[in-house]
Amino acid sequence: MNRKPYIRKIPTTWWLQNGSYRAYMLREFSSPFIAIYTGVLLVGVIRLYQGPEAYDAWLTALQSPLSIGFSVIALALALCHSLSWLKLLPQVMPIQFGETKVPQAVLVGIHYAVFITVLIIAIVVIKP
Amino acid sequence: MPELTIDIEVLRYRPETDDEPSYQTYTVPYQDDWSVLDALNHIKDHMDGSISYRWSCHMAVCGSCGMMIDDVPHLSCKTFLRDYYPNKVKLDPLANFPIERDLVVNIEGFLEKLESVKPYLIHAPDDPLNETEYLETPAELIRFKQYTMCINCLLCYSACPEFALDPDFTGPAALTLAHRYNVDARDQGTAERTRIMNTEKGVWPCMFVGACSEVCPKQVDPAAAVQQIKVASVFDWYKSLLPFQDGE
Ligand code: FES
C-alpha cells in the first residue's frame, strides 16, 4: 500500500485560535510584568536599607506618570494571573474525604474567600 | 415542503493522487436527530463511496470517530447537525496528527507513547499478594476512577498546543493513564513510570493550557492528571536529595 502521510503546518498565530489558548497566552504574557514589579519592590527594600532619603526618592519616583501607568497595567495583569491560577488549583490539588471528593467549586470558593480576606487586611491594616 | 438540506465540507486527501488536501462539499438531507457521523454515513452510502473516516460504536464508547468539526475536536457520533444548521459543517481530520487519507489520521505515534507509560498494574514478582486477591476500597477507587473513563479518542491531543509544536511530547491521554495506575493502590510501578514521565518528553513540556480537559468527551480531565504527576514528580526529586533513600 502506498502511504504518504500529510503533515499540516501550524500557523504562527495558533495561539489566537480559541479562548483557552488566548487565556493561556495572557497568563504567560503577564509574567514579565509581575517579574519587573517584583524587581521594583526589591529596589524599594534596598533603598529602605540605604536610609530615609534614598527611600523617599524611591517613593517619589513611584509617583511619576510612567510608574503609575506601569503599576496599573501590572496590577491588572497580576490579577488575571492570580485568578487564572485559582481557577486551575483544584485540578492540581484535589481533596478527598473518604469516598467523597470535595467539589472543585468549593475549593475555588475557599481560595477566593482567603484571597479577598488577605486583600482586605492588606488594604485596611497595612495602610501607608 | 421541500426537503431541508445542509452542506458538509470535508477535507479530502487521497495520497495516491493528491499532493495536498482540499475541501469537497456534499449537500445532504438535514434531519435534526442526525449526528455528523450519520451525515458521513449517508455520503458514503449514497453519494461518494470513496470517502474515508473511522467509526465503530456510534455511541461515544469506542473513541474512533474523533475529528475536527468547525475546527474544534469532537466525536462525530456525539455531535449533532442541529447545533450547526442552517450553517455548513466543516470537517477536518484530527489536528496535530499526520493525515493518512481523508478524515483518517495516523495514530502510530500515540500507540507507542501509550505503551511506553506501562498502562497496566505492575507487581513485584515476590509480592506475597500475587498469590491472593488485590482489594481496592471504594475510597481508593474514587482517586482514579475518572481517569479510567478515557476512550483514547485523541481529541485531547488535537486540542494540545504543546503536542502541536512537539509531536514527541507524550501527551495528555498517555500521561493520564500513567497517573491512573500510579494512584491505584494495587500498583507498584510508580518508580518505573516516573523515570519515563520525568524525561523532557514526559510531563514537563505541558504548560497547563487546559484545552485537553475542555474537549474531553468523557470528563476525564487529563490536564488535572498531568499537573498531579508534576506535583508527585517534584516531591520525588526532593526525596532523591535526602541522604537515606527507600530500601537503604
Ligand atoms: S463511533 Fe465510537 S466513539 Fe464515535
Short mmCIF file of C-alpha atoms and ligand atoms in Angstrom, two decimals:
data_model
loop_
_atom_site.label_atom_id
_atom_site.label_comp_id
_atom_site.label_asym_id
_atom_site.label_seq_id
_atom_site.Cartn_x
_atom_site.Cartn_y
_atom_site.Cartn_z
CA MET A 1 0.00 0.00 0.00
CA ASN A 2 1.20 3.47 -0.85
CA ARG A 3 1.47 5.59 2.25
CA LYS A 4 2.15 9.28 2.06
CA PRO A 5 1.06 10.86 5.35
CA TYR A 6 0.37 14.57 5.00
CA ILE A 7 1.55 16.83 7.82
CA ARG A 8 -0.34 20.09 8.26
CA LYS A 9 1.55 23.25 9.15
CA ILE A 10 0.92 25.04 12.46
CA PRO A 11 0.18 28.72 11.77
CA THR A 12 2.31 31.15 13.80
CA THR A 13 -0.96 32.64 15.04
CA TRP A 14 -2.07 29.31 16.59
CA TRP A 15 -2.40 30.98 19.98
CA LEU A 16 -5.21 33.20 18.68
CA GLN A 17 -7.28 30.19 17.60
CA ASN A 18 -9.51 29.82 20.65
CA GLY A 19 -10.36 31.20 24.08
CA SER A 20 -8.28 28.78 26.13
CA TYR A 21 -5.14 29.45 24.05
CA ARG A 22 -5.67 33.20 24.39
CA ALA A 23 -6.23 32.92 28.16
CA TYR A 24 -3.05 30.85 28.44
CA MET A 25 -1.05 33.39 26.44
CA LEU A 26 -2.38 36.23 28.59
CA ARG A 27 -1.23 34.33 31.69
CA GLU A 28 2.25 33.89 30.18
CA PHE A 29 2.33 37.48 28.93
CA SER A 30 1.61 38.76 32.44
CA SER A 31 4.71 37.05 33.89
CA PRO A 32 7.37 39.62 32.78
CA PHE A 33 5.24 42.45 34.18
CA ILE A 34 4.99 40.68 37.52
CA ALA A 35 8.73 39.99 37.46
CA ILE A 36 9.53 43.66 36.75
CA TYR A 37 7.16 44.80 39.50
CA THR A 38 8.84 42.40 41.93
CA GLY A 39 12.16 43.98 40.90
CA VAL A 40 10.76 47.45 41.64
CA LEU A 41 9.70 46.29 45.13
CA LEU A 42 13.12 44.76 45.71
CA VAL A 43 14.76 48.06 44.80
CA GLY A 44 12.44 49.66 47.40
CA VAL A 45 13.76 47.32 50.10
CA ILE A 46 17.36 48.16 49.15
CA ARG A 47 16.55 51.90 49.17
CA LEU A 48 14.96 51.49 52.61
CA TYR A 49 18.16 49.89 53.85
CA GLN A 50 20.15 52.83 52.42
CA GLY A 51 18.28 55.36 54.59
CA PRO A 52 15.27 57.70 54.68
CA GLU A 53 16.40 59.95 51.82
CA ALA A 54 17.01 57.08 49.45
CA TYR A 55 13.63 55.60 50.40
CA ASP A 56 11.83 58.94 49.87
CA ALA A 57 13.47 59.29 46.46
CA TRP A 58 12.18 55.81 45.55
CA LEU A 59 8.67 56.76 46.73
CA THR A 60 8.78 59.94 44.62
CA ALA A 61 9.94 58.01 41.58
CA LEU A 62 6.95 55.68 42.03
CA GLN A 63 4.63 58.68 41.68
CA SER A 64 5.79 59.57 38.17
CA PRO A 65 3.09 59.12 35.50
CA LEU A 66 5.19 56.43 33.81
CA SER A 67 5.50 54.49 37.04
CA ILE A 68 1.78 54.82 37.85
CA GLY A 69 0.88 53.71 34.32
CA PHE A 70 3.12 50.67 34.65
CA SER A 71 1.72 49.81 38.10
CA VAL A 72 -1.87 49.93 36.81
CA ILE A 73 -1.03 47.57 33.94
CA ALA A 74 0.99 45.29 36.26
CA LEU A 75 -1.89 45.21 38.77
CA ALA A 76 -4.43 44.26 36.09
CA LEU A 77 -2.16 41.53 34.71
CA ALA A 78 -1.27 40.27 38.20
CA LEU A 79 -4.99 39.91 38.94
CA CYS A 80 -5.54 37.98 35.69
CA HIS A 81 -2.54 35.81 36.50
CA SER A 82 -3.52 35.04 40.10
CA LEU A 83 -7.18 34.45 39.37
CA SER A 84 -6.33 32.09 36.49
CA TRP A 85 -4.29 30.00 38.94
CA LEU A 86 -7.12 29.99 41.47
CA LYS A 87 -9.34 28.55 38.74
CA LEU A 88 -6.82 25.82 37.91
CA LEU A 89 -5.95 24.95 41.50
CA PRO A 90 -8.49 22.16 42.15
CA GLN A 91 -7.08 20.25 39.19
CA VAL A 92 -3.60 20.33 40.71
CA MET A 93 -4.59 19.54 44.30
CA PRO A 94 -7.81 17.57 44.51
CA ILE A 95 -9.00 16.90 48.05
CA GLN A 96 -10.90 13.78 49.02
CA PHE A 97 -12.51 12.81 52.32
CA GLY A 98 -13.22 9.09 52.45
CA GLU A 99 -15.37 8.31 49.43
CA THR A 100 -16.22 11.94 48.66
CA LYS A 101 -14.24 14.33 46.52
CA VAL A 102 -14.54 17.97 47.54
CA PRO A 103 -16.28 19.68 44.58
CA GLN A 104 -13.98 21.90 42.52
CA ALA A 105 -16.28 24.90 43.03
CA VAL A 106 -15.89 24.59 46.83
CA LEU A 107 -12.08 24.52 46.61
CA VAL A 108 -12.05 27.55 44.30
CA GLY A 109 -14.57 29.33 46.57
CA ILE A 110 -12.41 28.81 49.67
CA HIS A 111 -9.39 30.22 47.85
CA TYR A 112 -11.35 33.25 46.68
CA ALA A 113 -12.51 33.82 50.27
CA VAL A 114 -8.91 33.66 51.56
CA PHE A 115 -7.71 35.86 48.68
CA ILE A 116 -10.32 38.55 49.41
CA THR A 117 -9.73 38.41 53.20
CA VAL A 118 -5.98 38.87 52.76
CA LEU A 119 -6.67 41.70 50.31
CA ILE A 120 -8.91 43.49 52.83
CA ILE A 121 -6.37 43.01 55.63
CA ALA A 122 -3.66 44.37 53.35
CA ILE A 123 -5.70 47.44 52.48
CA VAL A 124 -7.10 48.17 55.98
CA VAL A 125 -4.28 47.14 58.30
CA ILE A 126 -1.15 47.86 56.30
CA LYS A 127 -2.21 51.36 55.26
CA PRO A 128 0.75 53.63 54.48
CA MET B 1 -42.46 21.09 1.64
CA PRO B 2 -39.03 20.93 0.01
CA GLU B 3 -36.56 18.69 1.77
CA LEU B 4 -34.22 20.58 4.12
CA THR B 5 -30.53 20.16 3.37
CA ILE B 6 -27.21 21.02 4.99
CA ASP B 7 -23.76 21.37 3.45
CA ILE B 8 -20.95 19.21 4.79
CA GLU B 9 -17.48 20.39 3.79
CA VAL B 10 -14.97 17.58 4.08
CA LEU B 11 -11.19 17.79 3.81
CA ARG B 12 -10.23 15.16 1.23
CA TYR B 13 -6.76 13.74 0.83
CA ARG B 14 -6.07 10.80 -1.47
CA PRO B 15 -2.37 10.03 -1.12
CA GLU B 16 -2.18 8.21 -4.48
CA THR B 17 -3.33 11.28 -6.44
CA ASP B 18 -3.21 14.38 -4.20
CA ASP B 19 -0.16 16.39 -3.20
CA GLU B 20 -2.13 18.24 -0.59
CA PRO B 21 -5.62 18.06 0.89
CA SER B 22 -8.55 20.11 -0.42
CA TYR B 23 -12.18 20.57 0.60
CA GLN B 24 -15.13 18.90 -1.07
CA THR B 25 -18.70 19.92 -0.24
CA TYR B 26 -21.61 17.48 -0.06
CA THR B 27 -25.22 18.63 0.30
CA VAL B 28 -27.06 16.06 2.43
CA PRO B 29 -30.63 15.85 3.73
CA TYR B 30 -30.99 17.62 7.08
CA GLN B 31 -32.53 15.63 9.95
CA ASP B 32 -32.46 17.13 13.39
CA ASP B 33 -31.67 13.78 15.03
CA TRP B 34 -28.67 13.12 12.79
CA SER B 35 -25.18 13.23 14.18
CA VAL B 36 -22.30 14.35 11.98
CA LEU B 37 -21.40 10.66 11.69
CA ASP B 38 -24.89 9.92 10.31
CA ALA B 39 -24.31 12.56 7.64
CA LEU B 40 -20.95 11.00 6.75
CA ASN B 41 -22.53 7.55 6.56
CA HIS B 42 -25.19 9.00 4.24
CA ILE B 43 -22.47 10.43 1.99
CA LYS B 44 -20.57 7.14 1.99
CA ASP B 45 -23.67 5.00 1.27
CA HIS B 46 -25.48 7.22 -1.24
CA MET B 47 -23.17 9.87 -2.69
CA ASP B 48 -19.48 9.04 -2.66
CA GLY B 49 -18.19 5.64 -1.54
CA SER B 50 -14.57 6.80 -1.76
CA ILE B 51 -14.70 8.96 1.37
CA SER B 52 -12.70 7.57 4.33
CA TYR B 53 -13.28 8.08 8.06
CA ARG B 54 -13.16 5.93 11.18
CA TRP B 55 -16.03 4.86 13.36
CA SER B 56 -17.34 1.79 15.09
CA CYS B 57 -19.74 2.03 18.01
CA HIS B 58 -21.85 5.11 17.20
CA MET B 59 -22.31 5.62 20.94
CA ALA B 60 -19.27 7.53 22.23
CA VAL B 61 -17.58 4.41 23.55
CA CYS B 62 -15.01 3.19 21.03
CA GLY B 63 -13.25 6.53 20.57
CA SER B 64 -12.58 6.07 16.86
CA CYS B 65 -14.75 8.79 15.28
CA GLY B 66 -12.90 11.89 16.53
CA MET B 67 -12.44 14.73 14.03
CA MET B 68 -12.29 18.50 13.86
CA ILE B 69 -15.82 19.82 13.49
CA ASP B 70 -15.70 23.53 12.63
CA ASP B 71 -12.10 23.47 13.92
CA VAL B 72 -12.97 22.01 17.34
CA PRO B 73 -12.14 18.39 18.20
CA HIS B 74 -15.34 16.36 18.73
CA LEU B 75 -16.61 12.80 18.48
CA SER B 76 -18.65 12.85 15.27
CA CYS B 77 -21.16 10.35 16.68
CA LYS B 78 -21.87 12.65 19.63
CA THR B 79 -22.10 15.92 17.69
CA PHE B 80 -25.42 16.83 16.09
CA LEU B 81 -26.20 18.62 12.82
CA ARG B 82 -28.92 20.61 14.62
CA ASP B 83 -26.24 22.50 16.54
CA TYR B 84 -24.83 23.86 13.25
CA TYR B 85 -27.89 24.09 10.97
CA PRO B 86 -28.53 26.15 8.80
CA ASN B 87 -24.77 26.84 8.56
CA LYS B 88 -22.50 24.40 6.83
CA VAL B 89 -20.40 21.96 8.87
CA LYS B 90 -16.66 21.85 8.19
CA LEU B 91 -14.87 18.55 8.83
CA ASP B 92 -11.12 18.11 9.11
CA PRO B 93 -9.12 15.15 10.36
CA LEU B 94 -7.97 15.43 13.99
CA ALA B 95 -5.49 18.30 14.21
CA ASN B 96 -1.81 17.72 15.02
CA PHE B 97 -1.72 14.20 13.51
CA PRO B 98 -0.43 13.29 10.04
CA ILE B 99 -3.32 12.70 7.60
CA GLU B 100 -3.37 9.15 6.26
CA ARG B 101 -6.40 9.59 3.97
CA ASP B 102 -9.39 11.98 4.10
CA LEU B 103 -10.53 12.09 7.75
CA VAL B 104 -8.27 9.24 8.86
CA VAL B 105 -5.13 10.15 10.78
CA ASN B 106 -2.01 8.21 11.62
CA ILE B 107 -2.03 7.34 15.34
CA GLU B 108 1.02 5.08 15.47
CA GLY B 109 3.00 7.65 17.47
CA PHE B 110 0.30 7.70 20.11
CA LEU B 111 0.20 3.92 20.39
CA GLU B 112 3.95 3.87 21.05
CA LYS B 113 3.58 6.53 23.74
CA LEU B 114 0.72 4.67 25.34
CA GLU B 115 2.84 1.53 25.55
CA SER B 116 5.81 3.48 26.88
CA VAL B 117 3.99 4.57 30.07
CA LYS B 118 3.24 0.94 31.06
CA PRO B 119 -0.52 1.34 31.43
CA TYR B 120 -1.14 -1.81 33.44
CA LEU B 121 -0.81 -2.98 37.05
CA ILE B 122 2.80 -3.76 37.94
CA HIS B 123 3.62 -6.04 40.88
CA ALA B 124 6.95 -7.07 42.26
CA PRO B 125 7.42 -10.77 41.36
CA ASP B 126 8.00 -11.69 45.01
CA ASP B 127 4.97 -9.78 46.30
CA PRO B 128 3.10 -12.23 48.60
CA LEU B 129 -0.16 -10.69 47.45
CA ASN B 130 0.46 -12.19 43.98
CA GLU B 131 -0.92 -15.42 45.41
CA THR B 132 -4.17 -13.86 46.59
CA GLU B 133 -6.58 -11.11 45.67
CA TYR B 134 -5.72 -7.43 45.50
CA LEU B 135 -8.53 -5.47 47.08
CA GLU B 136 -9.32 -1.87 46.25
CA THR B 137 -11.65 0.03 48.58
CA PRO B 138 -14.29 2.42 47.19
CA ALA B 139 -12.31 5.36 48.64
CA GLU B 140 -9.19 4.17 46.79
CA LEU B 141 -11.18 3.67 43.60
CA ILE B 142 -12.51 7.26 43.65
CA ARG B 143 -8.94 8.56 43.45
CA PHE B 144 -8.54 7.36 39.87
CA LYS B 145 -11.97 6.32 38.57
CA GLN B 146 -12.41 9.32 36.26
CA TYR B 147 -9.09 8.51 34.57
CA THR B 148 -10.29 5.02 33.69
CA MET B 149 -13.02 6.58 31.53
CA CYS B 150 -10.56 7.52 28.77
CA ILE B 151 -11.53 6.00 25.42
CA ASN B 152 -8.32 7.01 23.61
CA CYS B 153 -10.24 9.16 21.15
CA LEU B 154 -7.27 11.57 20.93
CA LEU B 155 -9.38 14.73 20.99
CA CYS B 156 -7.06 15.94 23.78
CA TYR B 157 -4.01 15.61 21.51
CA SER B 158 -5.79 17.66 18.86
CA ALA B 159 -6.51 20.39 21.39
CA CYS B 160 -2.99 20.42 22.87
CA PRO B 161 -0.74 23.21 21.54
CA GLU B 162 2.32 21.59 23.08
CA PHE B 163 1.74 18.39 21.10
CA ALA B 164 1.15 20.55 18.01
CA LEU B 165 4.57 22.15 18.45
CA ASP B 166 6.37 18.99 19.57
CA PRO B 167 4.94 15.70 18.24
CA ASP B 168 7.25 13.75 20.58
CA PHE B 169 5.53 15.09 23.71
CA THR B 170 3.99 12.08 25.49
CA GLY B 171 0.74 13.99 25.67
CA PRO B 172 -2.46 14.10 27.74
CA ALA B 173 -4.11 10.68 27.30
CA ALA B 174 -0.96 8.57 27.75
CA LEU B 175 0.14 10.59 30.80
CA THR B 176 -3.34 10.37 32.28
CA LEU B 177 -3.32 6.63 32.00
CA ALA B 178 0.10 6.50 33.65
CA HIS B 179 -1.30 8.56 36.52
CA ARG B 180 -4.35 6.31 36.72
CA TYR B 181 -2.05 3.36 37.53
CA ASN B 182 0.27 5.39 39.75
CA VAL B 183 -2.56 6.27 42.13
CA ASP B 184 -4.02 2.75 42.07
CA ALA B 185 -3.29 1.21 45.48
CA ARG B 186 -2.71 -2.21 43.89
CA ASP B 187 0.09 -0.95 41.65
CA GLN B 188 3.81 -0.92 42.40
CA GLY B 189 5.07 0.55 39.13
CA THR B 190 5.24 4.24 40.01
CA ALA B 191 9.05 4.33 40.12
CA GLU B 192 9.30 2.78 36.64
CA ARG B 193 6.78 5.21 35.20
CA THR B 194 8.29 8.22 36.98
CA ARG B 195 11.54 7.59 35.11
CA ILE B 196 9.66 7.92 31.82
CA MET B 197 7.49 10.82 32.87
CA ASN B 198 10.38 12.90 34.18
CA THR B 199 12.13 12.94 30.81
CA GLU B 200 11.91 16.05 28.66
CA LYS B 201 9.17 14.43 26.59
CA GLY B 202 7.25 13.46 29.74
CA VAL B 203 5.11 15.77 31.85
CA TRP B 204 7.32 18.87 31.85
CA PRO B 205 6.60 20.21 28.35
CA CYS B 206 2.96 20.63 29.47
CA MET B 207 2.27 24.32 30.01
CA PHE B 208 -1.17 23.76 31.58
CA VAL B 209 -3.20 25.38 28.83
CA GLY B 210 -6.05 23.10 29.91
CA ALA B 211 -7.58 22.77 26.42
CA CYS B 212 -7.32 18.95 26.63
CA SER B 213 -9.79 18.83 29.53
CA GLU B 214 -12.20 21.20 27.79
CA VAL B 215 -12.61 18.97 24.73
CA CYS B 216 -12.62 15.61 26.56
CA PRO B 217 -15.95 13.88 25.78
CA LYS B 218 -15.69 11.71 28.90
CA GLN B 219 -14.82 14.36 31.54
CA VAL B 220 -11.54 12.60 32.25
CA ASP B 221 -9.74 15.90 32.91
CA PRO B 222 -6.31 14.94 31.58
CA ALA B 223 -4.89 18.37 32.49
CA ALA B 224 -5.52 17.55 36.16
CA ALA B 225 -3.75 14.20 35.89
CA VAL B 226 -0.71 15.78 34.24
CA GLN B 227 -0.43 18.50 36.88
CA GLN B 228 -0.73 15.92 39.67
CA ILE B 229 2.10 13.94 38.10
CA LYS B 230 4.19 17.13 38.14
CA VAL B 231 3.50 17.62 41.86
CA ALA B 232 4.41 13.97 42.59
CA SER B 233 7.48 14.31 40.44
CA VAL B 234 8.68 17.38 42.36
CA PHE B 235 8.28 15.52 45.66
CA ASP B 236 10.13 12.59 44.13
CA TRP B 237 13.02 14.89 43.18
CA TYR B 238 13.24 16.39 46.69
CA LYS B 239 13.15 12.90 48.13
CA SER B 240 16.07 11.91 45.91
CA LEU B 241 18.14 14.63 47.60
CA LEU B 242 17.68 13.06 51.04
CA PRO B 243 20.69 11.12 52.32
CA PHE B 244 18.70 7.99 53.21
CA GLN B 245 16.77 6.53 50.31
CA ASP B 246 13.96 3.94 50.40
CA GLY B 247 15.29 0.48 50.95
CA GLU B 248 18.66 1.53 52.30
S1 FES C 1 -18.18 5.82 16.80
FE1 FES C 1 -17.39 5.05 18.65
S2 FES C 1 -16.97 6.87 19.74
FE2 FES C 1 -17.97 7.61 17.97
#
